[in-house]
Every structure is written in structure tokens, then in C-alpha cells.
Short mmCIF file of C-alpha atoms in Angstrom, two decimals:
data_model
loop_
_atom_site.label_atom_id
_atom_site.label_comp_id
_atom_site.label_asym_id
_atom_site.label_seq_id
_atom_site.Cartn_x
_atom_site.Cartn_y
_atom_site.Cartn_z
CA PRO A 606 0.00 0.00 0.00
CA GLN A 607 1.08 3.54 -0.69
CA LEU A 608 -0.24 7.03 -0.01
CA VAL A 609 -1.71 8.85 -3.00
CA SER A 610 -2.48 12.54 -3.36
CA PRO A 611 -6.22 13.22 -3.73
CA ALA A 612 -5.24 15.76 -6.43
CA TRP A 613 -4.30 12.76 -8.57
CA LEU A 614 -7.93 11.55 -8.43
CA VAL A 615 -9.19 14.93 -9.65
CA GLN A 616 -6.69 14.76 -12.52
CA GLN A 617 -7.91 11.26 -13.40
CA GLY A 618 -11.57 12.30 -13.39
CA ALA A 619 -12.43 9.56 -10.90
CA GLY A 620 -16.19 10.05 -11.08
CA ASP A 621 -17.12 6.68 -9.65
CA ILE A 622 -15.28 7.01 -6.32
CA LEU A 623 -16.98 8.90 -3.51
CA MET A 624 -15.44 11.19 -0.91
CA PRO A 625 -17.03 13.58 1.62
CA ALA A 626 -17.40 17.18 0.46
CA GLN A 627 -15.77 18.22 3.74
CA ALA A 628 -13.84 16.28 6.35
CA PRO A 629 -16.01 14.57 8.97
CA PRO A 630 -16.15 16.28 12.39
CA GLY A 631 -13.12 15.70 14.59
CA THR A 632 -10.79 14.79 11.71
CA SER A 633 -7.15 15.64 12.40
CA ALA A 634 -5.62 13.71 9.47
CA ALA A 635 -6.77 12.07 6.27
CA VAL A 636 -5.22 9.57 3.88
CA LEU A 637 -5.89 8.17 0.44
CA VAL A 638 -4.33 4.72 0.23
CA ASN A 639 -3.64 2.79 -2.96
CA ALA A 640 -3.52 -0.93 -2.16
CA GLY A 641 -2.51 -1.86 -5.71
CA ALA A 642 0.28 -0.96 -8.09
CA PRO A 643 1.80 2.50 -7.74
CA PRO A 644 0.11 4.91 -10.16
CA GLY A 645 2.28 6.69 -12.67
CA PRO A 646 1.41 10.02 -14.28
CA GLN A 647 0.19 8.19 -17.38
CA ASP A 648 -1.71 5.49 -15.49
CA GLY A 649 -5.37 5.59 -14.60
CA TYR A 650 -6.68 4.30 -11.31
CA LEU A 651 -8.19 0.89 -10.75
CA LEU A 652 -11.50 0.76 -8.96
CA GLY A 653 -11.34 -1.14 -5.69
CA ILE A 654 -7.75 -0.42 -4.73
CA LEU A 655 -8.23 3.09 -3.30
CA SER A 656 -9.51 3.82 0.21
CA PHE A 657 -10.09 7.13 1.99
CA GLY A 658 -9.35 7.27 5.72
CA TYR A 659 -10.27 10.07 8.13
CA ILE A 660 -8.72 9.88 11.61
CA GLY A 661 -9.14 11.97 14.74
CA PRO A 662 -9.05 11.52 18.49
CA GLU A 663 -11.26 8.51 19.21
CA ARG A 664 -12.70 8.64 15.66
CA GLN A 665 -11.95 6.75 12.49
CA LEU A 666 -13.83 6.63 9.22
CA PHE A 667 -12.87 4.60 6.15
CA LEU A 668 -14.49 4.58 2.68
CA HIS A 669 -13.79 2.04 -0.04
CA THR A 670 -15.59 1.98 -3.42
CA VAL A 671 -15.81 -1.29 -5.36
CA LEU A 672 -18.02 -3.10 -7.83
CA ALA A 673 -21.08 -4.55 -6.08
CA GLY A 674 -20.27 -8.00 -4.75
CA ASP A 675 -16.63 -7.09 -4.08
CA GLN A 676 -17.32 -5.10 -0.91
CA ASP A 677 -15.33 -5.81 2.25
CA PHE A 678 -18.29 -7.11 4.25
CA ALA A 679 -21.98 -8.00 4.12
CA LEU A 680 -24.59 -6.64 6.49
CA SER A 681 -27.28 -8.54 8.32
CA ARG A 682 -29.99 -6.82 10.34
CA ALA A 683 -29.15 -3.46 8.78
CA ASP A 684 -31.47 -0.48 8.43
CA GLN A 685 -32.16 0.41 4.81
CA LEU A 686 -32.40 4.13 4.12
CA ALA A 687 -32.64 6.41 1.10
CA VAL A 688 -30.13 9.25 1.37
CA ASN A 689 -29.79 11.73 -1.52
CA GLY A 690 -30.93 9.14 -4.03
CA MET A 691 -28.54 6.51 -2.69
CA THR A 692 -29.64 3.26 -1.09
CA VAL A 693 -27.82 2.98 2.24
CA ARG A 694 -27.70 -0.11 4.44
CA LEU A 695 -26.57 0.97 7.91
CA GLN A 696 -25.73 -1.29 10.83
CA ALA A 697 -24.83 -0.15 14.34
CA MET A 698 -21.81 -1.79 15.94
CA PRO A 699 -20.57 -1.76 19.55
CA ALA A 700 -18.93 1.37 21.03
CA GLN A 701 -20.52 3.95 18.72
CA GLY A 702 -19.43 2.14 15.58
CA TYR A 703 -21.24 1.75 12.28
CA ARG A 704 -20.85 -0.15 9.06
CA ALA A 705 -22.64 0.98 5.93
CA LEU A 706 -22.97 -0.12 2.34
CA ILE A 707 -23.99 2.55 -0.15
CA LEU A 708 -25.32 1.64 -3.59
CA HIS A 709 -24.40 4.46 -5.97
CA PRO A 710 -27.27 6.17 -7.77
CA GLY A 711 -27.06 5.92 -11.51
CA SER A 712 -24.73 2.93 -11.43
CA LEU A 713 -25.07 0.93 -14.59
CA PRO A 714 -26.95 -2.33 -13.92
CA GLU A 715 -24.08 -4.30 -15.44
CA ARG A 716 -21.56 -2.37 -13.31
CA PRO A 717 -23.20 -1.38 -10.01
CA LEU A 718 -20.91 0.37 -7.54
CA THR A 719 -20.91 0.11 -3.76
CA THR A 720 -19.06 2.20 -1.20
CA SER A 721 -18.28 0.45 2.08
CA VAL A 722 -18.05 2.66 5.17
CA LEU A 723 -16.50 1.71 8.50
CA ALA A 724 -16.94 4.33 11.22
CA GLN A 725 -15.98 4.42 14.88
CA GLY A 726 -16.75 7.24 17.30
CA TYR A 727 -19.42 8.96 15.19
CA THR A 728 -23.07 9.40 16.03
CA ARG A 729 -25.66 8.12 13.59
CA ALA A 730 -26.56 11.73 12.72
CA GLU A 731 -22.90 12.62 12.01
CA LEU A 732 -22.49 9.57 9.83
CA LEU A 733 -25.67 10.31 7.87
CA ASP A 734 -24.52 13.93 7.38
CA MET A 735 -21.23 12.62 5.99
CA ILE A 736 -23.07 10.20 3.68
CA ARG A 737 -25.26 13.07 2.41
CA SER A 738 -22.10 14.97 1.44
CA LEU A 739 -20.56 12.12 -0.59
CA ALA A 740 -19.67 12.99 -4.17
CA PRO A 741 -16.92 12.26 -6.68
CA PRO A 742 -13.62 14.03 -5.91
CA SER A 743 -13.76 17.70 -6.89
CA LEU A 744 -11.52 20.73 -6.64
CA ALA A 745 -13.84 22.18 -3.98
CA ALA A 746 -13.59 19.04 -1.82
CA LEU A 747 -9.83 18.92 -2.35
CA ARG A 748 -9.42 22.54 -1.28
CA ALA A 749 -11.63 22.02 1.78
CA GLN A 750 -9.58 19.02 2.97
CA ALA A 751 -6.12 19.56 1.47
CA ALA A 752 -4.32 20.46 4.69
CA LEU A 753 -5.54 17.24 6.37
CA PHE A 754 -4.18 14.79 3.81
CA VAL A 755 -0.95 13.03 4.67
CA GLU A 756 1.07 12.69 1.48
CA GLN A 757 4.46 11.29 0.49
CA GLN A 758 5.78 14.80 -0.14
CA PRO A 759 5.22 17.57 2.44
CA HIS A 760 3.05 20.49 1.38
CA ASP A 761 5.46 23.28 0.44
CA ALA A 762 4.91 26.94 -0.50
CA ALA A 763 4.44 26.05 -4.20
CA TRP A 764 1.73 23.54 -3.29
CA GLN A 765 -0.06 26.15 -1.17
CA ALA A 766 0.19 28.67 -4.05
CA LEU A 767 -1.24 26.14 -6.51
CA LEU A 768 -4.11 25.37 -4.16
CA GLY A 769 -4.84 29.11 -3.86
CA ALA A 770 -4.74 29.49 -7.66
CA LEU A 771 -7.41 26.80 -7.96
CA ALA A 772 -9.80 28.77 -5.75
CA ASP A 773 -13.09 29.85 -7.24
CA PRO A 774 -13.10 33.47 -8.45
CA PRO A 775 -14.91 35.95 -6.18
CA GLN A 776 -18.61 36.28 -6.93
CA PRO A 777 -19.94 39.76 -7.85
#
């Protein structure tokens, strides 16, 4: 496994992977982990090998998007909810933990996508708020969370300047 910059996902146009629009409450660090081959600048990403992790004091949240049937776990006795057009199966675990499976809206029937969520230390309301914010990686989400992501290279002044240059222009 290796750390990957979330900016790489935006470059790749990774529209089938979901990430929160903003970091979940209490997040002090975030990671994007590639469990497969190291991506090169010319390489695309492979679905199912990337996982987002959000970590804070007494809180952890992990998201992993795969083709349906390849998810990390199955749920029994889960609540089924509709959240922003997504079908969510949510199961409470001991010590304020949750597992969730999210079926992506608009997934092609021959290629349905599922995002697995493992959360510890979050309330049900906090977790549902995070699920409501899920979307493909975007510049706005990257800017909102950039300082939290642990990357192989430290964030230098040039990186900060680039991030500022990507900001939306002021509205009249």
C-alpha cells in the first residue's frame, strides 16, 4: 500500500469514487491509500484499490468503493435508508461504531458500484450527514480538505500557491 495525493484523483476524473465534500467532524488527518500498483502520471486508477481514511481523536472513518459484490463485508440486520438518491444499508456496531454499504445512484446495472463505510466514534446523525455529502472528488472538496491529507511529499509553498490558484473566483 502507498499514499496517494487526492489531487491525482481529480486529474484522473475519478467520477465513480466517492469522498465527503468536507472532512467529517473531529478529523485531524486524512489519507488516500492505494492498495494496488503505484500509479504513474500516465496510469489511470483501478476501482477497488483506493480507500479514503479520516482519523481523529477517538474517531476513524474509512471509505472504499468497489463493484457490487466485491465489498469488504456484508450486512445482516441493517437499516435500509434512502439518502440523496442513494440506497444505504446501515448497521450499528458496539462502542458507537457503524458499518454501511452505499449503492451508488445511476450505477449501470451491469456495473453497479458500492461504497463500504466503517466508522468508529461517530453518532448516527454525524455519519448520515457525511453520507449526504458524498460525491466524486472535486476541486472544492480537495481545497476544503487539502491540509488534512498526509502525502508522500510535504506540502510546500508552491503547493499552497497552486491550491490558492485553484480557488473559485470571487462572486460579484
